[in-house]
Coordinates of C-alpha atoms and ligand atoms in Angstrom, one line a residue:
X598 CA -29.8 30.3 -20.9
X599 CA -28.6 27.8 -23.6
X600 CA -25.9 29.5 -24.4
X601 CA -24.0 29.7 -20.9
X602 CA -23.5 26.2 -21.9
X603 CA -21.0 26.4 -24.2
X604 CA -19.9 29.6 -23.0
X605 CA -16.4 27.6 -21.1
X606 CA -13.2 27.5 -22.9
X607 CA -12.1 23.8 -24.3
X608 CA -9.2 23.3 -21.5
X609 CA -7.4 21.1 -24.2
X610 CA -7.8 24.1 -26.5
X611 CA -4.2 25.0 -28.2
X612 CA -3.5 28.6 -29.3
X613 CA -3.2 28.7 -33.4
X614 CA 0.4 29.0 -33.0
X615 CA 1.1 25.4 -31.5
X616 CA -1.1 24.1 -33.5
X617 CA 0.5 25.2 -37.3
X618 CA 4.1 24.8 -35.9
X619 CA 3.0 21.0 -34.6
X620 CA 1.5 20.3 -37.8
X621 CA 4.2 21.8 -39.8
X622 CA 7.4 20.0 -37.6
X623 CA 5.0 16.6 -38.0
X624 CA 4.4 17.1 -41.9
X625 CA 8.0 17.6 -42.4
X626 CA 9.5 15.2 -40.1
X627 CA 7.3 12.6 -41.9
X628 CA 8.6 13.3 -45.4
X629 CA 12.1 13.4 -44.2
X630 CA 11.5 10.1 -42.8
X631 CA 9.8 8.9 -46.2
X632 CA 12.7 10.6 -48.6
X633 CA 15.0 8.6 -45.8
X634 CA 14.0 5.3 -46.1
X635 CA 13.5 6.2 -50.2
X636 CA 17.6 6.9 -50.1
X637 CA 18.0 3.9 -48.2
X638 CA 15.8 1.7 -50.6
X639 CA 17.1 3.0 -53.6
X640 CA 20.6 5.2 -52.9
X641 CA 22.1 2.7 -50.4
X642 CA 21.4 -0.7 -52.7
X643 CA 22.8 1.7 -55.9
X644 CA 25.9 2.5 -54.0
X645 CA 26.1 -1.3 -52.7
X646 CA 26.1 -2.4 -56.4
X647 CA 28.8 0.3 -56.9
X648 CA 30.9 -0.8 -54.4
X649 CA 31.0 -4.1 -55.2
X650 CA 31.0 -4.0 -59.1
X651 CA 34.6 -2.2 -58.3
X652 CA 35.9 -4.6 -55.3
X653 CA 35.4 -7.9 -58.5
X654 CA 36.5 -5.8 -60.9
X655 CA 40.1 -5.3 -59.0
X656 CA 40.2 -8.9 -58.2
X657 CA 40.2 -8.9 -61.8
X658 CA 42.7 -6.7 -62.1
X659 CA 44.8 -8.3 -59.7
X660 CA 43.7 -11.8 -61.4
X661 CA 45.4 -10.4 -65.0
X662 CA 48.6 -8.7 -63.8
X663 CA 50.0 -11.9 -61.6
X664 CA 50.3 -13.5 -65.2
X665 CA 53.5 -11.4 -65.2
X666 CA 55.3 -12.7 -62.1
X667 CA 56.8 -15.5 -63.0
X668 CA 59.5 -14.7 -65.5
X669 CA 62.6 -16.7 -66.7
X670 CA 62.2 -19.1 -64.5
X671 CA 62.1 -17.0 -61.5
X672 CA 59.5 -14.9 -59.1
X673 CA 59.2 -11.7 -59.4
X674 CA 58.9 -10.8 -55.7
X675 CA 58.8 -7.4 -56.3
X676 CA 56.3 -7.7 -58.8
X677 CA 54.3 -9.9 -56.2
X678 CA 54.9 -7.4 -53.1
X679 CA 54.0 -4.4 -55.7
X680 CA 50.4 -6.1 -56.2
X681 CA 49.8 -7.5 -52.9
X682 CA 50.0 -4.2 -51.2
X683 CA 48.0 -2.6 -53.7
X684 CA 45.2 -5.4 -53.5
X685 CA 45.5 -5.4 -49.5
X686 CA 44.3 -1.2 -49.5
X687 CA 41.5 -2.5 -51.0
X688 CA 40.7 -5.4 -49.0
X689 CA 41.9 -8.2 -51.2
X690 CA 44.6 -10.3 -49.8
X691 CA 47.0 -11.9 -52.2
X692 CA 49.3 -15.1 -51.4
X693 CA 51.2 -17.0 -53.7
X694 CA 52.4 -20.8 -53.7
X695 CA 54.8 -22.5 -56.3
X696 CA 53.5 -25.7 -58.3
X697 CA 54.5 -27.6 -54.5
X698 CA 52.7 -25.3 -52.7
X699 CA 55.5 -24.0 -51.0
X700 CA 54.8 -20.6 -49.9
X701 CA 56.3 -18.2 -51.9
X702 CA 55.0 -14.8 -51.2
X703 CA 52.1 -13.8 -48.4
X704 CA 50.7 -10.8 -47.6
X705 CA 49.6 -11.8 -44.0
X706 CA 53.9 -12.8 -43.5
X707 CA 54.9 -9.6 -45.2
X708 CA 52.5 -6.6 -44.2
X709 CA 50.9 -9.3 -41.4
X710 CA 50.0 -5.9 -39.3
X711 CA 48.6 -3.9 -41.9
X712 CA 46.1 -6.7 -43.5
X713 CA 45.2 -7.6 -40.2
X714 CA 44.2 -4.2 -39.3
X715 CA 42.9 -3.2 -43.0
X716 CA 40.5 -6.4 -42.5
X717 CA 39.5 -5.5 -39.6
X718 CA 38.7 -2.0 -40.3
X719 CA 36.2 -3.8 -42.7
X720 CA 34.7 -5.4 -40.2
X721 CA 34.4 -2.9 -37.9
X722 CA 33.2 -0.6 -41.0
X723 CA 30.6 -3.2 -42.0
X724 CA 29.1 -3.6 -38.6
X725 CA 28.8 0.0 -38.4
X726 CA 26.6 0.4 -41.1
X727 CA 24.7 -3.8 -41.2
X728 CA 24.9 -3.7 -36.8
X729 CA 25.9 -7.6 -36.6
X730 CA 27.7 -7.7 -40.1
X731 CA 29.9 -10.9 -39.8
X732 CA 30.7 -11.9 -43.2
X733 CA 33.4 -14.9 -44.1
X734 CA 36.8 -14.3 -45.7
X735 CA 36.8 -16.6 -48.8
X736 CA 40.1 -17.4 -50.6
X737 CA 39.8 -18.4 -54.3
X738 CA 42.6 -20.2 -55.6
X739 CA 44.1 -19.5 -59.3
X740 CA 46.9 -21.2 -61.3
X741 CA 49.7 -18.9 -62.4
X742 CA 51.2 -19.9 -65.5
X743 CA 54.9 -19.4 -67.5
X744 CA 55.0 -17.7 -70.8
X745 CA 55.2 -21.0 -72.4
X746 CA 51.7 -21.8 -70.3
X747 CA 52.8 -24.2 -67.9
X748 CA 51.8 -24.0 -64.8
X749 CA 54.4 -22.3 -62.0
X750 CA 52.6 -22.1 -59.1
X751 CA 49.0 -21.5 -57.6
X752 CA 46.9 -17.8 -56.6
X753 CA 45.3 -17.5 -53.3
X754 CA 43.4 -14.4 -53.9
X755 CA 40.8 -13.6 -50.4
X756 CA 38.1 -11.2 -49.6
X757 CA 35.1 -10.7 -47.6
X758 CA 32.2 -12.3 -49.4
X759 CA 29.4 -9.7 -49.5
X760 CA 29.8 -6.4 -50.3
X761 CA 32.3 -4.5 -48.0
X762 CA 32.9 -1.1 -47.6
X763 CA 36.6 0.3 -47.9
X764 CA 37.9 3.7 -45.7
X765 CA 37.0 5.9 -47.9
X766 CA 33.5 4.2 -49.3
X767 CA 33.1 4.8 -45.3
X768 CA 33.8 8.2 -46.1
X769 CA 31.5 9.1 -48.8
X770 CA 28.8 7.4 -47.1
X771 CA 29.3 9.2 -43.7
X772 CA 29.3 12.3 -45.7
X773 CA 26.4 11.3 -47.6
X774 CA 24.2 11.1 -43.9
X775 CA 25.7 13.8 -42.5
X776 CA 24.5 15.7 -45.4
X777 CA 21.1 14.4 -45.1
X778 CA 20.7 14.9 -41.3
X779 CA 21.9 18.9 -42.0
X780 CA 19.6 19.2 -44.6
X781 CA 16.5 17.8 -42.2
X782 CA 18.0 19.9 -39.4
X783 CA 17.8 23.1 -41.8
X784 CA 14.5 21.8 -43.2
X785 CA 12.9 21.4 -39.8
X786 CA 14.4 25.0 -38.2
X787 CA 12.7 26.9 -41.8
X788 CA 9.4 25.2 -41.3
X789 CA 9.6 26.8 -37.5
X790 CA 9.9 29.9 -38.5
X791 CA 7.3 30.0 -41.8
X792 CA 4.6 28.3 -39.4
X793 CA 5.7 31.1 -36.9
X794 CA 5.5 33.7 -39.5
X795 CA 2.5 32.0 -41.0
X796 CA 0.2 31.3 -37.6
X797 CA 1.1 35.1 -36.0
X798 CA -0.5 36.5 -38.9
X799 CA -3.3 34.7 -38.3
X800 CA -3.9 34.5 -34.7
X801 CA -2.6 38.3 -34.3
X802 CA -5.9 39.3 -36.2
X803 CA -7.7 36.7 -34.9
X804 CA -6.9 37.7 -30.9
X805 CA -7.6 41.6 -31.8
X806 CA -11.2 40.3 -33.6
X807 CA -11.5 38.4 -30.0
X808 CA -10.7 41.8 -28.0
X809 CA -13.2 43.4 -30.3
X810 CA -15.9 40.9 -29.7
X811 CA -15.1 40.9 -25.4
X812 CA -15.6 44.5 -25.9
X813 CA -19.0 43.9 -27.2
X814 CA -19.8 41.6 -24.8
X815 CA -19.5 44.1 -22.3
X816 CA -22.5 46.3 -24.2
X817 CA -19.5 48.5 -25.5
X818 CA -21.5 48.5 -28.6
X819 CA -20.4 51.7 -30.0
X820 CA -16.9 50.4 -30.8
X821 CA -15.5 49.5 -34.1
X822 CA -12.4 47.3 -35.3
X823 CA -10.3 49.4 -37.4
X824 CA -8.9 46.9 -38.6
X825 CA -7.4 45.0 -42.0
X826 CA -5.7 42.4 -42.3
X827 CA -4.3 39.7 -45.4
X828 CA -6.3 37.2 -45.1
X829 CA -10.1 37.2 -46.7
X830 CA -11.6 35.3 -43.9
X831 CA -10.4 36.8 -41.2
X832 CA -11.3 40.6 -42.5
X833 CA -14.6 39.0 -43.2
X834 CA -14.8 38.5 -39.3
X835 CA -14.2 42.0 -38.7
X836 CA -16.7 43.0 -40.7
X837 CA -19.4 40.5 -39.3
X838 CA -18.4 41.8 -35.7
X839 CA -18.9 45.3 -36.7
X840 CA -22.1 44.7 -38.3
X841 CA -22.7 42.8 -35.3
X842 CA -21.9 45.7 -33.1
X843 CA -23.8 47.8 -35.2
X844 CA -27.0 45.5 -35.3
X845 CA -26.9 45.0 -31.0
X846 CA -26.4 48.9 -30.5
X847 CA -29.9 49.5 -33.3
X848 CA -31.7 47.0 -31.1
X849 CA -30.4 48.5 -27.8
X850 CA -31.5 51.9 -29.0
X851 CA -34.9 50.7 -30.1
X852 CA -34.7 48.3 -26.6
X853 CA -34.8 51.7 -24.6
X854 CA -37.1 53.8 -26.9
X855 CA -40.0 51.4 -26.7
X856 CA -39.7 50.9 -22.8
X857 CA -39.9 54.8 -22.9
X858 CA -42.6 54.7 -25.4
X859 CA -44.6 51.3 -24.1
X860 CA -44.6 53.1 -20.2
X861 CA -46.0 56.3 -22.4
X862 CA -48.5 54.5 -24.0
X863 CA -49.8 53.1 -21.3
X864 CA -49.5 56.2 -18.9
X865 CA -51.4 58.6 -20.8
X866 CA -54.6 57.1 -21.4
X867 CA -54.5 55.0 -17.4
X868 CA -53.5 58.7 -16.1
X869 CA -56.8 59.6 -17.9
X870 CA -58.6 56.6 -16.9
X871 CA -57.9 57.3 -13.3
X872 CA -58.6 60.9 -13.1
X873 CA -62.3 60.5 -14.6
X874 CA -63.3 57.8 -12.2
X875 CA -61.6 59.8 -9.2
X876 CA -63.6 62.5 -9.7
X877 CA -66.7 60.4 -10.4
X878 CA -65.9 58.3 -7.1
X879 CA -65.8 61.5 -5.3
X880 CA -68.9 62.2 -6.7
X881 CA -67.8 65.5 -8.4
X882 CA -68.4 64.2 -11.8
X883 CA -72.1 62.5 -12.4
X884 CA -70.3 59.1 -14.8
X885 CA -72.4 60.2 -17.6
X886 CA -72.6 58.3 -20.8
X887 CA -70.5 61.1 -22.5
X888 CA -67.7 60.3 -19.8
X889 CA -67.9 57.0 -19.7
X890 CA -67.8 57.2 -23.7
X891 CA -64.4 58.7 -23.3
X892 CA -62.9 56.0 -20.7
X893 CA -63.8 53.2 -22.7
X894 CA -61.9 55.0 -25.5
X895 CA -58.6 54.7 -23.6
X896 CA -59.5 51.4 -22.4
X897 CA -59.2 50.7 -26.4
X898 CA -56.1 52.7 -26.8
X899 CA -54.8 50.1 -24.5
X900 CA -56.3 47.0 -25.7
X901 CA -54.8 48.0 -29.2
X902 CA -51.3 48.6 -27.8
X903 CA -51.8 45.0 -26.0
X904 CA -52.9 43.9 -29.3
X905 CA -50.0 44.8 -31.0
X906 CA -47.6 43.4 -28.8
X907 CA -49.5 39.7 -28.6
X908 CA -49.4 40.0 -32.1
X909 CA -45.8 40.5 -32.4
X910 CA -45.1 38.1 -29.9
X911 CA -47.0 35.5 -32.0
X912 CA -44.8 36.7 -34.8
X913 CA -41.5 35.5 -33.0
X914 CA -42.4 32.4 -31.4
X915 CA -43.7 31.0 -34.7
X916 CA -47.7 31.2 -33.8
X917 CA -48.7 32.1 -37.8
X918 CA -50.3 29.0 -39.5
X919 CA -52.6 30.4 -42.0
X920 CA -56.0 29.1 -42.4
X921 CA -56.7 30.0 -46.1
X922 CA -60.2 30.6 -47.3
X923 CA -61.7 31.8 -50.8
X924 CA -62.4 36.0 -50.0
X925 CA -63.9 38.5 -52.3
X926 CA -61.5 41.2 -51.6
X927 CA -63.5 44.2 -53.1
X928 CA -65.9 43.1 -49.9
X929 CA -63.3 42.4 -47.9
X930 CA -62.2 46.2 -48.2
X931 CA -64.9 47.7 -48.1
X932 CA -66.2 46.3 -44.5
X933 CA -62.5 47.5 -43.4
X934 CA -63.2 50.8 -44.8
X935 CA -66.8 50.7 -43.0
X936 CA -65.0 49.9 -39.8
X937 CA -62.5 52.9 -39.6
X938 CA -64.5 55.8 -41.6
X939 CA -65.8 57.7 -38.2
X940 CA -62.0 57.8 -37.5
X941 CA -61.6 59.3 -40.7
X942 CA -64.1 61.6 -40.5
X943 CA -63.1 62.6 -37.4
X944 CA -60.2 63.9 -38.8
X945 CA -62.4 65.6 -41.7
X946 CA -60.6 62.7 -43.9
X947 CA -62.1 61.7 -47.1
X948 CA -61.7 57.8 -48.0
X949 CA -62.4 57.5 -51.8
X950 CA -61.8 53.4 -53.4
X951 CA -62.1 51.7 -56.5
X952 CA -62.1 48.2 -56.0
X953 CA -62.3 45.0 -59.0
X954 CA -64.3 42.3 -57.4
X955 CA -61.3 39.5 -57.4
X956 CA -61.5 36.3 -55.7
X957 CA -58.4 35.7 -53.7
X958 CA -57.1 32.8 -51.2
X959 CA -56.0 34.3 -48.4
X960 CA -56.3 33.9 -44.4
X961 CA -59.2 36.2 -43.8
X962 CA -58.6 37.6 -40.2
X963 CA -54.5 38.4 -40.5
X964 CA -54.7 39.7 -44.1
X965 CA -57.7 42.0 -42.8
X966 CA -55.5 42.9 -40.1
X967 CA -52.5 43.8 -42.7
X968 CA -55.2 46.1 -44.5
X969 CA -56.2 47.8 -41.2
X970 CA -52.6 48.6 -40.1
X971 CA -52.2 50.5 -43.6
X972 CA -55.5 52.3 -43.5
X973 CA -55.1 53.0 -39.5
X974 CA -51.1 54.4 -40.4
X975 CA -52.9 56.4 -43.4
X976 CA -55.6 57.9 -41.2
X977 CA -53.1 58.6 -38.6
X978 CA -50.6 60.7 -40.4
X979 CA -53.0 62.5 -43.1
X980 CA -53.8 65.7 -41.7
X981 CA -56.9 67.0 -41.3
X982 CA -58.9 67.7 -44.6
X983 CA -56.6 65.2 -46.4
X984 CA -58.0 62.2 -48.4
X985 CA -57.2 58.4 -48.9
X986 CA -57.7 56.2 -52.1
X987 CA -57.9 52.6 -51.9
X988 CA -57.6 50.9 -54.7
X989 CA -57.6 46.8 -55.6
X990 CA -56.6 45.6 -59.5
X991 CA -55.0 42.5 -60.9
X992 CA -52.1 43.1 -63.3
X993 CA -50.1 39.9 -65.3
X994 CA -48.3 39.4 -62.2
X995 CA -50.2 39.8 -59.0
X996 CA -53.4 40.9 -57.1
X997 CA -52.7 44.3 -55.9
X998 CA -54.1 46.7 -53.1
X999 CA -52.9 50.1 -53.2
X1000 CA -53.6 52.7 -50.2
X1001 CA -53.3 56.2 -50.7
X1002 CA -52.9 58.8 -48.5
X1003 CA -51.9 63.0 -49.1
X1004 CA -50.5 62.6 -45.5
X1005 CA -47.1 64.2 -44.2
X1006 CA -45.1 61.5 -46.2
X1007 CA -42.0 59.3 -45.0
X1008 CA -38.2 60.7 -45.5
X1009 CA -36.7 58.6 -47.7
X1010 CA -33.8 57.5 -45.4
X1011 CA -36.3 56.3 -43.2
X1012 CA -38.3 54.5 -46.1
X1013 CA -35.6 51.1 -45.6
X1014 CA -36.3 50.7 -42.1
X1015 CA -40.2 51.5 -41.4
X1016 CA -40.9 47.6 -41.9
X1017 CA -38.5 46.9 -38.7
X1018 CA -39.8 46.7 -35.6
X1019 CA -39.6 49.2 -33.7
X1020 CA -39.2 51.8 -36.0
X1021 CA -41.0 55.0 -36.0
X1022 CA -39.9 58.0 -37.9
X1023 CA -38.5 60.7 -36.0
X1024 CA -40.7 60.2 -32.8
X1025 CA -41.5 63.9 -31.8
X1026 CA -43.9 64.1 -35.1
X1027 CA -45.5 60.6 -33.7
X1028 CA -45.9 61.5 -30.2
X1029 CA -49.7 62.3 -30.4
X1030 CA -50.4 59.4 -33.1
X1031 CA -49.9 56.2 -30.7
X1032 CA -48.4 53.4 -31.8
X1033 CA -45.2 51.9 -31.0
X1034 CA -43.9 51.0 -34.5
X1035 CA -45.2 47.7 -35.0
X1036 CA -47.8 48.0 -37.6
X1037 CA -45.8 47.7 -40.8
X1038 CA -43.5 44.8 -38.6
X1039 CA -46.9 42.9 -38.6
X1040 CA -48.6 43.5 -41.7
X1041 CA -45.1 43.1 -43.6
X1042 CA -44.8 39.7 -42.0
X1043 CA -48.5 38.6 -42.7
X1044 CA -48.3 39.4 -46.3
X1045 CA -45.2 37.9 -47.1
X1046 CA -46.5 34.8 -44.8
X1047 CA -49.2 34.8 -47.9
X1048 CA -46.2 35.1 -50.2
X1049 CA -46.4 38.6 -51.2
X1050 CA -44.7 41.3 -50.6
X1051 CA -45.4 45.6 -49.6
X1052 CA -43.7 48.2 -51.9
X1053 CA -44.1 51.8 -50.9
X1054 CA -43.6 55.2 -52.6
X1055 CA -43.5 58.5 -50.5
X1056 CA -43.0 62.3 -50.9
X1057 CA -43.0 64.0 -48.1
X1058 CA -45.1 66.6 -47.7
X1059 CA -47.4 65.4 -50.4
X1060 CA -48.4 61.8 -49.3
X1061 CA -47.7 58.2 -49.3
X1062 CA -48.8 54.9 -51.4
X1063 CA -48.6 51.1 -50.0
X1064 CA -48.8 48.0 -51.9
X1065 CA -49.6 44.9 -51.2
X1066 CA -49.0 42.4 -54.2
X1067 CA -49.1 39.1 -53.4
Ligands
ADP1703 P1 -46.5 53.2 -35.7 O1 -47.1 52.4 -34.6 O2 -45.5 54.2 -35.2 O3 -47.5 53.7 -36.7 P2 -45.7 51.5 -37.9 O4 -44.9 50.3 -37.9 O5 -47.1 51.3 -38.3 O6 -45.6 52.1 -36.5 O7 -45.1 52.5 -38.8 C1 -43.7 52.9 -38.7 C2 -43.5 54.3 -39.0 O8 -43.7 54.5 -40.4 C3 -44.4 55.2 -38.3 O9 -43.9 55.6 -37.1 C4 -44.5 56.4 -39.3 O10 -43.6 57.4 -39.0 C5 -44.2 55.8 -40.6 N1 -45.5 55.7 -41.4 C6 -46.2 54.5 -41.6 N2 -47.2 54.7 -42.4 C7 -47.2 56.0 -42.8 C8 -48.0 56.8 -43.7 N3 -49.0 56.4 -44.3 N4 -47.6 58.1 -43.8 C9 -46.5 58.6 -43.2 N5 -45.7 57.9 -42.4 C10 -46.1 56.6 -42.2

């Protein structure tokens, strides 16, 4: 079979669950990553212009207030020692010369530890965040004039040259990733649990629905999925596998009444068959014409049932090109009617028609055989004495053939499923009528092959009305 094909699990299938919560952690570990290197593109060179708009402007400071340390003729180390420190904790180093360049005040001979370590500490800063960050110390040199604007002496004012990143810059920007890795870490834990919340409520639904159909594949028909859940898909599922349930246990049922009823079909008129010619072998009976009459008539019951099957076999493997012709349908009728009147006068069954002489193209032999399957069902479930009235007229619309019957009538809960194969209302009352609920299947199919369709009226008790409008 086909299907056994794809019948093996995917081995590289993943449950839903892996699935949502690896596409989730990817999608959000890719935007982190993006909103990353956005902060580092556009936060990191905003801060960098921060940071080094302030380092200038203290060398500015630094370069305004050592107009004030040379006063009455004199240093004023204090002065210079004040700003020197000052400049050092934030990376600026500050020496000082007289107009003969004899040192006079240096920060690397006063505080020599603490600028060499608070350079350092740049460095080491800098090559944390820029790995290989080796940037020159520059010194810039600056005349320092007296109040009456001669010049005293000469301003060595040093820093790194790039931007450079004090302790607590350091800080800020530390803080600043830390923050960013917490709020990933956070960001990536919440999307775990939302695509576990998330993908349970789907593949919970979706495993019972997957029970459910195991069950049916068992021939557990009978079962049902009582069962909603919140998603619209997946309760359509349910209902498609119940429907499904419900359509396999209908065709099971009808699977097991029509071996029943094909065996009894067959069995009755072959049990008949043999016991004639038994007793005409052992030469009790002489095989008159009379009896021989009578075998050939179940010989036809057969060939009818055999009939009906090969055409409903043609019906499913596709076998129903029609080869339209022009008819005259009133003929067309009639000759039908000629055919099947000694069956309805066996039964004591008038069969009164009407018919318009209408020109119709149609495929001769399969509509005929539509017509016959409604006047044969007619014949076969009007009592005795009943009558039939077939009737053919045009309206705006369609051609239509109407056929009659005061029979026993069809309950009208069984009216929407006579057309299925198969069917045959309640099968005690059929038991002596044949058939194995294929006639309406066929003629059903023929007509609408032709593009029409069947409509049917019935009152039980009182009669029934088929018509064909095409
Ligand atoms: P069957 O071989 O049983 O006649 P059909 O497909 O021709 O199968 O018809 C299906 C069922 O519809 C029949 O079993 C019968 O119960 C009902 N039926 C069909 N035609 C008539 C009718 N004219 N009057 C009453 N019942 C009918």
């Amino acid at each position: 079979m086909e299907w056994g094909i794809s019948l093996g699990y995917n081995k590289r299938a993943k449950s839903i669950n892996i699935k949502i919560i690896r596409s989730f952690t990817i999608i959000i570990v890719l935007t982190i990553l993006i909103i990353r290197v956005f902060i580092n593109v556009s936060f990191e060179s905003a801060f960098e212009k921060y940071v080094d708009q302030s380092n200038k402007s203290e060398v500015n400071h630094l370069v305004f207030d050592l107009k004030h340390i040379y006063k009455d003729g004199d240093w004023d180390i204090r002065t210079i020692k004040a700003l020197g420190e000052d400049a050092i904790s934030k990376g600026i180093a500050l020496k000082v010369y007289d107009k003969d360049e004899k040192l006079v005040w240096s920060i690397f001979e006063d505080e020599k530890m603490l600028s060499n370590n608070i350079l350092k500490k740049i460095n080491d800063n800098m090559e944390k965040v820029e790995k290989g960050w080796n940037d020159k110390f520059k010194e810039y040199k600056g005349r320092i004039y007296d109040d009456n604007g001669k010049i005293v002496g000469y301003s060595y004012i040093g820093h790194y040259e790039s931007t450079y990143y004090m302790e607590n810059d350091m800080e800020f920007f530390n803080i600043m990733n830390k923050f960013m890795l917490f709020i990933a870490l956070i960001a990536i834990v919440g999307i775990v649990i939302i695509s576990l919340v998330i993908s349970k409520s789907i593949s919970s639904p979706i495993s019972k629905v997957s029970k459910m159909a195991k069950v049916i594949e068992s021939g557990n028909y009978k079962n049902k999925l009582e069962y909603t859940s919140n998603i619209k898909e997946v309760d359509e599922l349910i209902y498609s596998i119940n429907k499904l349930a419900d359509a396999l246990n209908d065709q099971e049922k009808l699977r097991k009444r029509l071996t029943t009823d094909i065996s009894h079909e067959l069995r009755t008129p072959l049990t008949s068959i043999k016991g004639h010619l038994d007793v005409i072998i052992a030469g009790i009976w002489e095989p008159t014409n009379e009896r021989l009459v009578s075998i050939s008539e179940e010989v036809f019951r057969i060939t009818k049932l055999v009939n009906d099957l090969t055409n409903l076999s043609k019906l499913d493997i596709g076998q129903d090109k029609l080869e339209i012709e022009n008819v005259n349908l009133a003929e067309l009728v009639k000759n039908i009617v000629y055919n099947y009147e000694i069956e309805a006068l066996d039964k004591n069954i008038n069969i009164d028609y009407e018919l318009k002489d209408i020109e119709i193209l149609i495929d001769k032999k399969k509509f005929s055989q539509a017509i016959v399957n409604l006047l044969t069902n007619a014949i076969k479930y009007t009592t005795d004495g009943g009558s039939i009235y077939i009737k053919t007229y045009k309206d705006e619309k369609y051609t239509n053939i109407s056929i009659r019957d005061t029979g026993i009538g069809i309950p009208k809960e069984d009216l929407k499923y006579i057309f299925e194969r198969f069917y045959r209302v309640d099968t005690s009352r059929n038991s002596e009528t044949g058939g194995i609920g294929v006639g309406l299947t066929i003629a059903k199919h023929v007509i609408e092959l032709h593009g029409g369709f069947i409509e049917v009226n019935s009152d039980i008790g009182k009669g029934t009305e088929f018509v064909i409008r095409i």
